[in-house]
Structures are given as structure tokens and as C-alpha cells.
Amino acid sequence: MRLFNIKNFYIYFGHRLHRRLYSSKNAPSPEYLTKLRECYRLEEDNNIVVPVFKKALLYGNNIAIRDHAGEYSYFQLYSNSKRLSRQIANLCGSGSSSTVAFFYSNDVLSTLTLWACWMCGQVAMPLRLDFSCSGLVNLLKLSKTRLLVAPEKYGNLSRKLAYQLDVPTLCLDHMFIKKHNLPFNYSREIFMNANLVILEGTLTNDFYTTFDALLLNTLGKINKLKTAVLSHKNLSVQIKSAASAWQVSAEDRVFQIFNSDHINGYINATLFPLEAGGTVQMHEPFDANNCWSTILGINTPQKDRVNILIAEPKVYNVLITEYEKIFLKNSRMVEFIKNYCMRNFRLMISSFSPLPQHVANRWFEITGHNIMESLYITESGITLRYNPQHDQANTQKQNHVTLAFNNTLSDVKVRIVDNSNRIIYDSQDLKVHTRYLVDSPTIVGSLLVAGPGVFRNYLNSEKPSNEKESYFNTGDIVCYEDGLFKLLGRCKGEERFNTLTTMTDIEEFYSRLNLHPSINFDKLENRGVVYAIKPNQRMSLKSLKLFYAIILKEYYRAIVFHLNTNK
């Protein structure tokens, strides 16, 4: 470790990659682990939050994370998070709930930083790399950041920000996660009686049941940045709900592919497999060819091959392009890939933005898998998902691709309201929307969610009263029909919406909106108004209308286009 005395101070850990695993020489007996698991269950039954890092001790030498630099066991991840937590506590104070900002990297270092912050009682805040330096400075000031943590590759930016804000910064690389000389000692690390577990070096159960864990930055009305505050309880509910919804176990190997601007999604997709003892395969930098190698298990032992894929829609689109470029002309490879994916993959999941119909259809042709869509919302986690087991029609028609949600996650309550904020659907009271289905089989409105996983408030805003449960307006416009929720678009601010009366197939309409290579479909508004976002490209509104007049045909008259070049 080297220490530089400047206006702030800068601590640097390691300088080389390290691939060796830490292991416990005196592994606990199965009876001990059963007792530990039962203690955790009793705590949760008593509404005590058990953070995900505590459950790492149940899985010991199992591989927790693989990234570009190596693989890391649960013991290794836990022990090194604890080492880092001591450094953070020395700078911020143990249990002080200070804001610790860190730069996201799609590797083990981000998970290490999260766990370390939580172990010593701080609030973690991941930083988006697409923010300007001035934007980051304002955000760090607003959140009263006490410490910056960054991977080595972002060290220069971290030092620059730390100097302006007069705060310390920690810089990590993979050498920090190294093999310990001493084996993990359960009797020294864990105190356990009949119904209580205390881990050495962590805080009491009351802390994790009461205090905040995470600050997530999201764009609110008129693109204004908002910071959602998630408590340990919120986060725990989101993680457990996702793990339960996808039925993840310690036997699963999850391959997740996200861009660096999907930090919130990365955290959610990483933590819920670790809750269940699964293995997370991370991929950065993104390379479609390498992704196909991982998907097909090339040069990978059978026991280490991934069986769950989680990615955003544009990643699936790039993978399809790469497939058609490399494999399409080889009929044997086409057959092999489809057979391999059907035989070895349990789930393929899309989240964080709507999945175009043509992408879902093509992916089904390639792999034989329906992509399971889930609706992820920063403030509430994964809220809706598609479960084929709850859709008999789909299970009978194996060649049918459904882009919709038919299942709310556990502990999630859903409402749909109209323009007058009148409740027209309530997942907790089915009688509410029965009378609306008499006149029309379709309900269209704004999606509202509530439950213990929904965030408590935005940063520096008043906390809502706990006397009455409040529903959060997600800003998403959904259609509810035949037991299915379909995502139509977004409605921001005080804007109103109406149903597209000429639209008979919402899925087809939506997929056509995404066909233009230079346009990102944004939302539906009054009379079916569509905002088309065109970043860093030149295109006239006239040529855009001509394109959609051909593509949309029968839907075109119901649409008004507005070209927004300010996004």
C-alpha cells in the first residue's frame, strides 16, 4: 500500500492481476451449516434483515464470481470485503451511514465495494460513467460523499474529483483480492446461539433492519436527475423476490451482460444469484464473439458452463447480428447452437428496457428459447415478469413468443390508474376492475407499485408518512388484457395519455417503431403521440414520417411525430 499526502489522500491497493482462490482448510460440518441456515431463516421470519454478504458463509468454497481476471469464492469475496470495510470504517467511522461513492466496473471489484460498505455501515452510491465531471461533482456534493472508491482504470478521474471535493479516495485492483495465509475460522468469525447470528466485524441486526444501504441515480420528470434511497430492508426484499421468481439455486451459473450505463440493473442482476449461492459470470469489455463463446461453453468444463443468461435487449440484438455474421451459413453450427441452448440453458432473461418483437422472434429461432421479460424499476426492483408456467396457452404453443408480463413478484402490489387517478386495476382487489372489463376487455393506464421493496424517498426530499401505504407512480403506461400486462411506453411529468384506437396489435406496433436504425422509441402520449429520439445523427422530420408511413401503414394516421434532438 502506498500513501500520497496531497490535499486529500489517495490509497492504492495492488498492481497486478491475481487468479488464485482463497479456500477454507477447516470447512464446517453440514450440521453446522444447517444450523446457520436455520438461524438466518428464524431471523427473517422475525422481520430481521439478513444482508446478502452474511449468507456468503453458507456457500464457502463455491465460486461466487468469475470476471476477466479470474474467479473468486464466497469465502474470498467475504474475507476481502471485510478487509476493505476496515479501511472504509477508519475513514468514515463504523456505522456512520456516510455516503461512499464508487465507480462501477462490471467485475468483482464493484461487488467487493458494495459488501465492504454495508459491512461497516455506510451507504453505497454507484456512479455513472456517462456523467460529466461537473455533473459528478454536483452529485457528490448533493449526497455529501465522504469517500470515493474506484478501480485502477478510473484512478485519474477519482483523484481529480477527490481533489476538488477534499475527500479521500481508495483505488483498488484485482491484486487486493488475494489468498490469505490464515484459513477461515468459523468459531472465530461467527457467534451463534439458538436463534441469533453475530458475525465478527459487522454491525448488529438492528442496524440492517433500520438504516439505508444504497443510493441509485435515475432520471425523473423532464430528465431531471433523482437519487432514490433504498434501505437494507428494501434491497433485501428486492433480492429475495428476484431469486424466488427465477428459482435460482446454488447450482445455477448466471451470465449477465450489461453496459456501464445500466449500473442499477447490474447491481440487481448480480446480487440475487449470490443470495442463493449461485455463480455470476461477468463480461467486460463487451465483445459479441466472446459472449457467444461463453454461451456455448467453448473451452469451459461442463460444471462451469452458464445456464442462465441475463441481458438487455440491445445486447440480444448485437448477439443476433454476430450470429448471422459467423454461424448462419454453417447449417451444422446452426443446428448445434439451437440444440445446445435448448439442452443446457434453463432461462434467458431480458430486462431494463422493452424487448422488440422481432428480436424475441429471431432469438427463439436461433436458440429455441423464449426470452423471459421482466420489468425493472430503479425505485422498486423487478416488478413484473413473464412466467410461462402461468400461461397454459403459451405452453401448448411452443413456437409462440409472448412479450408481456403475467406475474407480479412476491411482496409487490400493482395498480393501474386512469387520467383522473381513478383505480381501474388492483392486484390486491380483483373486484375493482371487474366492472371495467364489462365494457372493454382492455385496461390502459399508468402503472403504480407498492410493497416493502419500494424505495422510501428520494435524496433530500421528505420521507413519506408510514401511517398509510403509498403507491409509487412508475411513469410506465401499461395495457392489461387477458391476464397479461403489456408495456406501451412512458408518460413523464403531468402528461396525459389516450388509447390508440386504430391499434389492433400493440406488440407488432411497438416492434415496428424500433425498426429504424437511428431512432429509439421513447413513449406514447396524447392521441398516440410518439417521441422519437435521435442522438448525434442528422435526419429531417419529413424523412422520418416517410419511413414510418411505409413501415406502420394502417397505424400511421393515429400517430403524431415529434423529433426531439435535445436528449
Coordinates of C-alpha atoms in Angstrom, one line a residue:
M1 CA 0.0 0.0 0.0
R2 CA 1.3 3.5 -0.9
L3 CA 0.0 6.7 0.7
F4 CA 0.3 10.1 -1.1
N5 CA -0.1 13.2 1.0
I6 CA -1.8 15.7 -1.2
K7 CA -4.8 18.0 -0.4
N8 CA -6.7 14.8 0.0
F9 CA -5.1 11.4 0.4
Y10 CA -5.1 8.6 -2.1
I11 CA -4.7 4.9 -1.1
Y12 CA -3.7 2.4 -3.8
F13 CA -4.1 -1.4 -3.3
G14 CA -2.1 -3.7 -5.5
H15 CA -0.9 -3.5 -9.1
R16 CA -1.2 -6.9 -10.8
L17 CA -4.0 -9.4 -11.6
H18 CA -4.3 -12.4 -9.3
R19 CA -6.3 -15.6 -10.0
R20 CA -5.7 -17.8 -7.0
L21 CA -8.6 -18.8 -4.9
Y22 CA -8.9 -18.5 -1.2
S23 CA -10.1 -21.6 0.5
S24 CA -11.1 -22.7 4.0
K25 CA -8.9 -25.6 5.2
N26 CA -11.3 -26.3 8.1
A27 CA -14.6 -26.4 6.3
P28 CA -17.6 -26.6 8.6
S29 CA -19.7 -29.7 9.0
P30 CA -23.0 -30.0 7.1
E31 CA -24.8 -29.9 10.5
Y32 CA -23.1 -26.5 11.3
L33 CA -24.3 -25.0 8.0
T34 CA -27.8 -26.4 8.5
K35 CA -27.9 -24.7 11.9
L36 CA -26.6 -21.4 10.5
R37 CA -29.1 -21.5 7.7
E38 CA -31.9 -22.2 10.2
C39 CA -30.8 -19.2 12.3
Y40 CA -30.9 -16.9 9.3
R41 CA -34.4 -18.2 8.5
L42 CA -35.6 -17.5 12.0
E43 CA -34.2 -14.0 11.9
E44 CA -36.0 -13.3 8.6
D45 CA -39.2 -14.7 10.0
N46 CA -38.9 -12.2 12.8
N47 CA -38.5 -9.3 10.2
I48 CA -34.8 -9.1 10.8
V49 CA -32.8 -8.2 7.7
V50 CA -30.0 -10.7 6.8
P51 CA -27.8 -8.9 4.3
V52 CA -26.6 -10.9 1.3
F53 CA -22.9 -10.8 2.4
K54 CA -23.8 -12.7 5.6
K55 CA -25.3 -15.6 3.6
A56 CA -21.9 -15.9 1.7
L57 CA -20.7 -18.1 4.7
L58 CA -23.3 -20.7 3.7
Y59 CA -21.5 -21.4 0.4
G60 CA -17.8 -21.2 1.4
N61 CA -15.6 -22.5 -1.4
N62 CA -18.3 -22.3 -4.1
I63 CA -17.4 -19.9 -6.8
A64 CA -19.3 -16.6 -6.4
I65 CA -18.0 -14.5 -9.3
R66 CA -16.0 -15.0 -12.5
D67 CA -14.7 -12.0 -14.4
H68 CA -12.0 -11.2 -16.9
A69 CA -9.3 -11.5 -14.2
G70 CA -10.2 -14.8 -12.6
E71 CA -12.7 -16.5 -10.3
Y72 CA -13.5 -15.8 -6.6
S73 CA -15.1 -18.0 -4.0
Y74 CA -17.7 -16.8 -1.4
F75 CA -15.0 -17.1 1.3
Q76 CA -12.6 -15.0 -0.7
L77 CA -15.3 -12.3 -1.5
Y78 CA -16.4 -12.2 2.1
S79 CA -12.9 -12.0 3.7
N80 CA -11.6 -9.3 1.3
S81 CA -14.8 -7.3 1.6
K82 CA -14.2 -7.4 5.4
R83 CA -10.6 -6.2 4.9
L84 CA -11.8 -3.3 2.8
S85 CA -14.6 -2.4 5.2
R86 CA -11.9 -1.8 7.9
Q87 CA -10.2 0.8 5.7
I88 CA -13.6 2.4 4.9
A89 CA -14.5 2.4 8.6
N90 CA -11.2 4.1 9.5
L91 CA -12.0 6.9 7.1
C92 CA -15.8 7.3 7.7
G93 CA -16.5 5.8 11.1
S94 CA -18.2 2.5 11.7
G95 CA -22.0 2.6 11.4
S96 CA -22.0 6.3 10.4
S97 CA -24.2 5.8 7.3
S98 CA -21.9 8.1 5.3
T99 CA -22.1 8.2 1.6
V100 CA -19.4 6.2 -0.1
A101 CA -19.4 6.7 -3.9
F102 CA -17.7 4.2 -6.2
F103 CA -17.2 3.9 -9.9
Y104 CA -19.0 0.9 -11.5
S105 CA -17.0 -1.8 -13.2
N106 CA -18.5 -5.0 -14.4
D107 CA -16.2 -7.2 -12.4
V108 CA -15.7 -8.4 -8.8
L109 CA -14.5 -5.1 -7.5
S110 CA -17.9 -3.5 -7.6
T111 CA -19.5 -6.3 -5.5
L112 CA -16.5 -6.2 -3.2
T113 CA -17.0 -2.4 -2.6
L114 CA -20.8 -2.9 -2.0
W115 CA -20.3 -5.6 0.6
A116 CA -17.5 -3.6 2.3
C117 CA -19.7 -0.5 2.6
W118 CA -22.5 -2.5 4.1
M119 CA -20.3 -4.4 6.5
C120 CA -19.1 -1.2 8.1
G121 CA -22.5 0.6 8.0
Q122 CA -22.1 3.0 5.1
V123 CA -24.4 3.9 2.2
A124 CA -23.0 3.0 -1.2
M125 CA -23.7 5.1 -4.3
P126 CA -22.6 3.8 -7.7
L127 CA -21.5 6.5 -10.2
R128 CA -22.5 6.5 -13.9
L129 CA -19.5 7.0 -16.2
D130 CA -21.6 8.9 -18.8
F131 CA -21.9 11.9 -16.3
S132 CA -19.7 14.9 -17.0
C133 CA -17.0 15.8 -14.4
S134 CA -19.0 18.8 -13.3
G135 CA -22.2 16.7 -13.0
L136 CA -20.3 14.2 -10.9
V137 CA -19.0 17.0 -8.6
N138 CA -22.5 18.3 -8.1
L139 CA -23.9 14.8 -7.4
L140 CA -21.1 14.1 -4.9
K141 CA -21.8 17.4 -3.1
L142 CA -25.5 16.8 -3.0
S143 CA -25.1 13.4 -1.5
K144 CA -22.5 14.6 1.0
T145 CA -20.0 12.0 -0.1
R146 CA -17.3 11.2 2.5
L147 CA -15.2 8.8 0.4
L148 CA -14.5 7.8 -3.2
V149 CA -13.7 4.2 -4.3
A150 CA -12.5 3.5 -7.8
P151 CA -11.0 0.7 -9.9
E152 CA -7.5 1.4 -11.0
K153 CA -8.6 2.3 -14.5
Y154 CA -10.6 5.2 -13.1
G155 CA -7.9 6.3 -10.7
N156 CA -7.1 9.6 -12.5
L157 CA -10.8 10.7 -12.6
S158 CA -11.2 9.6 -9.0
R159 CA -8.2 11.7 -7.8
K160 CA -9.4 14.7 -9.8
L161 CA -12.8 14.6 -8.1
A162 CA -11.4 13.9 -4.7
Y163 CA -9.1 16.9 -5.0
Q164 CA -12.0 19.2 -5.9
L165 CA -14.1 17.9 -3.1
D166 CA -11.4 17.5 -0.5
V167 CA -12.3 13.9 0.3
P168 CA -10.2 10.7 0.4
T169 CA -10.2 8.1 -2.3
L170 CA -9.4 4.4 -2.4
C171 CA -8.2 2.8 -5.6
L172 CA -8.5 -1.0 -6.0
D173 CA -7.3 -3.6 -8.5
H174 CA -7.6 -7.3 -8.5
M175 CA -4.4 -7.8 -6.6
F176 CA -6.3 -6.7 -3.5
I177 CA -8.4 -9.9 -3.6
K178 CA -5.6 -12.3 -2.8
K179 CA -5.0 -15.5 -1.0
H180 CA -4.8 -15.3 2.8
N181 CA -2.2 -17.2 4.8
L182 CA -4.7 -18.0 7.6
P183 CA -7.7 -20.3 7.0
F184 CA -11.2 -19.1 7.6
N185 CA -12.1 -19.8 11.2
Y186 CA -15.8 -20.3 11.8
S187 CA -15.6 -20.3 15.5
R188 CA -13.7 -17.0 15.5
E189 CA -15.8 -15.3 12.9
I190 CA -19.3 -16.4 13.9
F191 CA -21.2 -16.3 17.2
M192 CA -24.3 -18.4 17.0
N193 CA -26.9 -19.4 19.6
A194 CA -30.4 -20.9 19.2
N195 CA -31.9 -18.0 17.2
L196 CA -29.2 -15.3 16.8
V197 CA -26.1 -15.0 14.5
I198 CA -23.5 -12.3 15.0
L199 CA -20.6 -12.0 12.6
E200 CA -17.3 -10.6 13.8
G201 CA -16.5 -7.2 12.4
T202 CA -20.1 -6.5 11.2
L203 CA -22.9 -4.5 12.8
T204 CA -25.9 -5.6 14.8
N205 CA -29.1 -6.9 13.2
D206 CA -31.0 -3.7 14.3
F207 CA -28.7 -1.6 12.1
Y208 CA -29.5 -3.5 8.9
T209 CA -33.2 -3.6 9.7
T210 CA -33.4 0.2 10.1
F211 CA -30.8 2.0 8.1
D212 CA -30.2 2.9 4.4
A213 CA -28.0 0.8 2.1
L214 CA -27.9 2.3 -1.4
L215 CA -28.3 5.5 -3.4
L216 CA -29.3 4.9 -7.0
N217 CA -29.4 7.7 -9.5
T218 CA -32.2 7.8 -12.0
L219 CA -33.8 10.3 -14.5
G220 CA -37.1 11.6 -13.3
K221 CA -39.5 14.1 -14.9
I222 CA -38.1 16.2 -17.7
N223 CA -34.8 14.3 -17.4
K224 CA -34.1 15.7 -14.0
L225 CA -31.6 13.6 -12.1
K226 CA -33.1 12.0 -8.9
T227 CA -31.4 9.8 -6.4
A228 CA -33.5 7.0 -4.9
V229 CA -32.7 6.0 -1.3
L230 CA -33.0 2.2 -0.7
S231 CA -32.8 0.8 2.8
H232 CA -31.3 -2.6 3.6
K233 CA -34.9 -3.8 4.0
N234 CA -35.9 -2.6 0.6
L235 CA -32.9 -4.2 -1.0
S236 CA -33.3 -7.4 0.8
V237 CA -36.9 -7.8 -0.3
Q238 CA -35.9 -7.0 -4.0
I239 CA -33.1 -9.5 -3.9
K240 CA -35.1 -12.3 -2.4
S241 CA -38.1 -11.7 -4.6
A242 CA -36.0 -11.9 -7.7
A243 CA -34.2 -15.0 -6.5
S244 CA -37.5 -16.6 -5.8
A245 CA -39.2 -15.5 -9.1
W246 CA -36.4 -17.0 -11.2
Q247 CA -36.0 -20.0 -8.8
V248 CA -32.2 -19.5 -8.6
S249 CA -30.2 -22.1 -6.7
A250 CA -26.5 -22.8 -5.8
E251 CA -26.4 -25.0 -9.0
D252 CA -27.0 -22.1 -11.3
R253 CA -24.3 -20.2 -13.3
V254 CA -25.7 -16.8 -14.4
F255 CA -24.1 -15.0 -17.3
Q256 CA -25.0 -11.3 -17.1
I257 CA -24.2 -8.8 -19.9
F258 CA -24.8 -5.0 -19.3
N259 CA -23.4 -1.8 -20.4
S260 CA -21.8 0.6 -17.9
D261 CA -24.8 2.9 -18.1
H262 CA -27.0 0.2 -16.6
I263 CA -25.5 0.3 -13.1
N264 CA -28.7 -0.2 -11.3
G265 CA -29.6 -3.3 -13.4
Y266 CA -26.1 -4.7 -12.8
I267 CA -26.5 -4.5 -9.1
N268 CA -29.8 -6.2 -9.1
A269 CA -28.7 -8.9 -11.6
T270 CA -25.5 -9.6 -9.6
L271 CA -26.9 -9.7 -6.1
F272 CA -29.9 -12.1 -6.4
P273 CA -27.8 -15.1 -7.7
L274 CA -25.4 -14.5 -4.8
E275 CA -28.4 -14.6 -2.4
A276 CA -28.9 -18.2 -3.4
G277 CA -25.3 -19.3 -3.7
G278 CA -25.1 -19.3 -7.5
T279 CA -22.2 -18.2 -9.7
V280 CA -22.2 -14.9 -11.6
Q281 CA -20.2 -14.7 -14.8
M282 CA -19.4 -11.1 -15.6
H283 CA -18.3 -9.8 -19.0
E284 CA -16.4 -6.7 -19.7
P285 CA -15.5 -5.2 -22.1
F286 CA -18.4 -6.3 -24.3
D287 CA -17.4 -8.4 -27.2
A288 CA -20.1 -10.4 -29.1
N289 CA -17.8 -13.1 -30.3
N290 CA -16.5 -13.8 -26.7
C291 CA -20.1 -13.7 -25.5
W292 CA -21.0 -16.5 -27.9
S293 CA -18.0 -18.5 -26.7
T294 CA -19.2 -18.2 -23.1
I295 CA -22.9 -19.0 -24.1
L296 CA -21.7 -22.2 -26.0
G297 CA -19.3 -23.2 -23.2
I298 CA -16.3 -23.3 -25.5
N299 CA -13.1 -24.3 -23.6
T300 CA -15.2 -24.4 -20.4
P301 CA -15.6 -27.5 -18.2
Q302 CA -19.2 -28.9 -18.1
K303 CA -19.7 -28.0 -14.4
D304 CA -18.7 -24.3 -15.1
R305 CA -20.9 -23.7 -18.1
V306 CA -23.6 -21.0 -17.8
N307 CA -27.2 -22.0 -17.7
I308 CA -28.9 -18.6 -17.2
L309 CA -28.5 -15.6 -19.5
I310 CA -29.5 -12.0 -18.4
A311 CA -29.0 -9.2 -20.8
E312 CA -30.6 -6.0 -22.1
P313 CA -32.5 -6.0 -25.4
K314 CA -29.8 -4.3 -27.4
V315 CA -27.3 -6.9 -26.3
Y316 CA -29.6 -9.6 -27.7
N317 CA -29.8 -7.6 -30.9
V318 CA -26.0 -7.5 -31.2
L319 CA -25.6 -11.2 -30.5
I320 CA -28.1 -11.9 -33.3
T321 CA -26.1 -9.8 -35.7
E322 CA -22.9 -11.6 -34.7
Y323 CA -24.6 -15.0 -35.1
E324 CA -25.7 -14.2 -38.6
K325 CA -22.3 -13.0 -39.5
I326 CA -20.4 -16.0 -38.2
F327 CA -22.7 -19.0 -37.9
L328 CA -25.7 -18.6 -40.3
K329 CA -24.0 -20.0 -43.4
N330 CA -22.9 -23.2 -41.5
S331 CA -26.0 -25.4 -41.2
R332 CA -24.3 -27.7 -38.7
M333 CA -23.4 -24.9 -36.4
V334 CA -27.0 -23.5 -36.7
E335 CA -28.4 -26.9 -35.6
F336 CA -25.7 -27.3 -32.9
I337 CA -26.3 -23.9 -31.3
K338 CA -30.1 -24.4 -31.1
N339 CA -29.7 -27.9 -29.6
Y340 CA -27.0 -26.8 -27.2
C341 CA -29.1 -23.9 -25.9
M342 CA -32.2 -25.9 -25.5
R343 CA -30.3 -28.6 -23.7
N344 CA -28.1 -26.5 -21.4
F345 CA -29.9 -23.3 -20.7
R346 CA -32.7 -23.0 -18.1
L347 CA -33.6 -19.3 -18.6
M348 CA -32.8 -16.4 -20.9
I349 CA -34.0 -13.1 -19.4
S350 CA -34.3 -9.6 -20.8
S351 CA -34.8 -6.6 -18.6
F352 CA -34.3 -2.8 -18.1
S353 CA -35.9 -1.8 -21.4
P354 CA -38.7 -3.2 -23.7
L355 CA -37.8 -6.1 -25.9
P356 CA -38.7 -5.6 -29.6
Q357 CA -40.9 -8.4 -31.0
H358 CA -38.6 -9.1 -34.0
V359 CA -35.6 -9.6 -31.6
A360 CA -37.6 -12.0 -29.5
N361 CA -38.8 -13.9 -32.5
R362 CA -35.3 -14.2 -34.1
W363 CA -33.8 -15.3 -30.8
F364 CA -36.4 -18.0 -30.5
E365 CA -35.5 -19.3 -33.9
I366 CA -31.8 -19.3 -33.0
T367 CA -31.8 -20.8 -29.6
G368 CA -35.3 -22.3 -29.1
H369 CA -35.8 -20.2 -26.0
N370 CA -38.5 -17.7 -25.3
I371 CA -36.7 -14.6 -23.7
M372 CA -38.4 -14.1 -20.4
E373 CA -39.1 -10.4 -20.0
S374 CA -39.0 -8.6 -16.6
L375 CA -39.8 -5.0 -15.8
Y376 CA -37.0 -3.5 -13.7
I377 CA -37.7 -0.2 -12.0
T378 CA -34.9 1.6 -10.1
E379 CA -37.2 2.5 -7.2
S380 CA -38.7 -0.9 -6.7
G381 CA -36.5 -3.5 -8.4
I382 CA -38.0 -6.2 -10.7
T383 CA -41.8 -5.6 -10.5
L384 CA -43.4 -7.6 -13.3
R385 CA -42.2 -10.7 -15.1
Y386 CA -43.4 -13.3 -17.6
N387 CA -43.9 -16.8 -16.2
P388 CA -44.8 -19.4 -18.9
Q389 CA -46.0 -21.8 -16.2
H390 CA -48.9 -19.4 -15.6
D391 CA -49.8 -19.3 -19.3
Q392 CA -51.3 -22.5 -20.5
A393 CA -51.9 -21.2 -24.0
N394 CA -48.2 -20.5 -24.4
T395 CA -47.1 -23.8 -23.0
Q396 CA -49.3 -25.5 -25.6
K397 CA -47.8 -23.4 -28.4
Q398 CA -44.1 -23.8 -28.1
N399 CA -43.4 -21.7 -31.2
H400 CA -45.3 -18.7 -29.8
V401 CA -43.3 -15.8 -28.4
T402 CA -45.1 -13.6 -25.9
L403 CA -43.8 -10.2 -24.9
A404 CA -45.9 -9.4 -21.9
F405 CA -45.9 -9.9 -18.1
N406 CA -48.4 -12.2 -16.4
N407 CA -46.9 -12.4 -12.9
T408 CA -46.2 -9.8 -10.2
L409 CA -43.3 -10.6 -7.9
S410 CA -43.9 -11.6 -4.3
D411 CA -44.4 -8.6 -2.0
V412 CA -45.2 -6.4 -5.0
K413 CA -48.6 -4.7 -5.2
V414 CA -49.7 -3.3 -8.5
R415 CA -52.4 -0.8 -9.5
I416 CA -53.4 0.8 -12.8
V417 CA -54.9 4.3 -12.7
D418 CA -56.5 6.4 -15.5
N419 CA -56.0 10.1 -16.3
S420 CA -58.2 11.0 -13.3
N421 CA -56.1 8.9 -11.0
R422 CA -59.1 6.6 -10.6
I423 CA -58.0 3.0 -9.8
I424 CA -59.1 0.7 -12.7
Y425 CA -56.9 -2.3 -11.7
D426 CA -55.7 -3.5 -8.3
S427 CA -53.8 -6.7 -7.8
Q428 CA -55.0 -6.9 -4.2
D429 CA -58.6 -6.4 -5.0
L430 CA -59.8 -8.0 -8.2
K431 CA -63.3 -6.6 -7.8
V432 CA -62.0 -3.1 -8.5
H433 CA -61.5 -3.7 -12.2
T434 CA -64.3 -6.3 -12.9
R435 CA -66.8 -3.6 -13.8
Y436 CA -64.3 -2.0 -16.3
L437 CA -63.9 -5.3 -18.1
V438 CA -67.6 -5.4 -18.9
D439 CA -67.4 -2.6 -21.5
S440 CA -63.9 -3.3 -22.7
P441 CA -61.6 -6.3 -22.4
T442 CA -58.6 -3.9 -22.2
I443 CA -57.4 -1.7 -19.4
V444 CA -54.9 1.0 -20.2
G445 CA -53.4 3.4 -17.6
S446 CA -50.4 4.4 -15.5
L447 CA -48.6 1.6 -13.5
L448 CA -48.3 2.1 -9.7
V449 CA -46.4 -0.2 -7.4
A450 CA -46.2 -0.6 -3.6
G451 CA -44.6 -3.0 -1.2
P452 CA -41.7 -3.4 1.2
G453 CA -39.2 -3.4 -1.7
V454 CA -40.3 0.0 -3.0
F455 CA -37.9 2.8 -2.0
R456 CA -38.7 5.1 0.8
N457 CA -37.9 8.5 -0.7
Y458 CA -35.6 10.5 -3.0
L459 CA -32.4 12.0 -1.6
N460 CA -33.0 15.4 0.2
S461 CA -36.8 15.0 0.0
E462 CA -39.3 14.5 2.7
K463 CA -39.9 10.9 3.7
P464 CA -43.4 9.7 3.2
S465 CA -45.6 9.0 6.2
N466 CA -45.6 5.4 7.4
E467 CA -49.2 5.7 8.6
K468 CA -50.6 4.8 5.2
E469 CA -49.1 2.7 2.4
S470 CA -48.3 4.9 -0.6
Y471 CA -48.1 3.7 -4.2
F472 CA -45.2 4.9 -6.4
N473 CA -46.1 6.0 -10.0
T474 CA -43.5 4.4 -12.2
G475 CA -44.3 6.6 -15.2
D476 CA -44.9 3.5 -17.3
I477 CA -48.1 3.1 -19.4
V478 CA -49.4 -0.4 -19.4
C479 CA -52.2 -2.4 -21.0
Y480 CA -53.9 -5.2 -19.1
E481 CA -55.7 -7.7 -21.1
D482 CA -56.5 -11.5 -20.7
G483 CA -54.3 -11.6 -17.5
L484 CA -51.3 -10.1 -19.3
F485 CA -49.6 -6.7 -18.7
K486 CA -48.1 -5.1 -21.8
L487 CA -45.7 -2.2 -21.6
L488 CA -46.8 0.6 -24.0
G489 CA -44.4 3.4 -23.2
R490 CA -43.7 6.1 -20.7
C491 CA -45.6 9.2 -19.7
K492 CA -43.5 11.8 -17.9
G493 CA -44.5 14.7 -15.8
E494 CA -48.1 15.8 -15.9
E495 CA -48.7 14.5 -19.4
R496 CA -51.9 12.6 -20.2
F497 CA -52.4 9.6 -22.5
N498 CA -55.2 8.0 -24.5
T499 CA -55.5 4.6 -26.1
L500 CA -54.6 4.3 -29.8
T501 CA -58.0 3.4 -31.1
T502 CA -56.7 2.2 -34.5
M503 CA -54.1 -0.1 -33.0
T504 CA -55.1 -3.7 -33.0
D505 CA -51.8 -5.3 -32.2
I506 CA -49.7 -3.4 -29.7
E507 CA -46.8 -5.8 -29.8
E508 CA -46.4 -5.5 -33.6
F509 CA -46.9 -1.7 -33.5
Y510 CA -44.2 -1.4 -30.9
S511 CA -41.7 -3.6 -32.7
R512 CA -42.2 -1.6 -35.9
L513 CA -41.4 1.6 -34.0
N514 CA -37.9 0.2 -33.2
L515 CA -37.0 -0.8 -36.8
H516 CA -35.5 2.5 -37.8
P517 CA -31.7 2.2 -37.1
S518 CA -31.4 5.8 -36.0
I519 CA -34.4 6.1 -33.7
N520 CA -35.0 5.0 -30.2
F521 CA -38.7 4.8 -29.4
D522 CA -39.5 6.6 -26.1
K523 CA -43.1 6.9 -25.2
L524 CA -46.8 7.1 -26.1
E525 CA -48.8 10.2 -25.2
N526 CA -51.9 12.1 -26.2
R527 CA -53.6 10.6 -29.3
G528 CA -50.8 8.2 -29.7
V529 CA -48.0 10.8 -29.9
V530 CA -44.6 9.1 -30.3
Y531 CA -41.4 10.9 -29.4
A532 CA -38.5 9.7 -31.5
I533 CA -35.1 10.3 -30.0
K534 CA -32.2 10.7 -32.5
P535 CA -28.9 11.1 -30.7
N536 CA -25.9 12.6 -32.6
Q537 CA -27.4 12.0 -36.1
R538 CA -28.9 14.1 -38.8
M539 CA -32.4 13.4 -40.0
S540 CA -35.3 15.5 -41.1
L541 CA -38.8 15.1 -39.7
K542 CA -40.0 14.7 -43.3
S543 CA -37.8 11.7 -44.0
L544 CA -38.8 10.2 -40.6
K545 CA -42.5 10.5 -41.4
L546 CA -42.0 8.9 -44.8
F547 CA -40.2 5.9 -43.3
Y548 CA -42.9 5.3 -40.7
A549 CA -45.7 5.9 -43.3
I550 CA -44.3 2.8 -45.1
I551 CA -43.5 0.7 -42.0
L552 CA -46.5 1.4 -39.9
K553 CA -49.2 1.5 -42.7
E554 CA -52.6 1.1 -41.0
Y555 CA -51.4 2.6 -37.7
Y556 CA -49.9 5.8 -39.2
R557 CA -52.9 8.0 -39.1
A558 CA -53.2 7.6 -35.3
I559 CA -49.7 8.9 -34.8
V560 CA -48.1 12.4 -34.5
F561 CA -44.3 12.5 -34.5
H562 CA -42.1 14.9 -32.7
L563 CA -38.4 14.8 -33.3
N564 CA -36.6 15.6 -30.0
T565 CA -32.9 16.4 -30.6
N566 CA -32.2 17.7 -27.1
K567 CA -31.9 14.3 -25.4

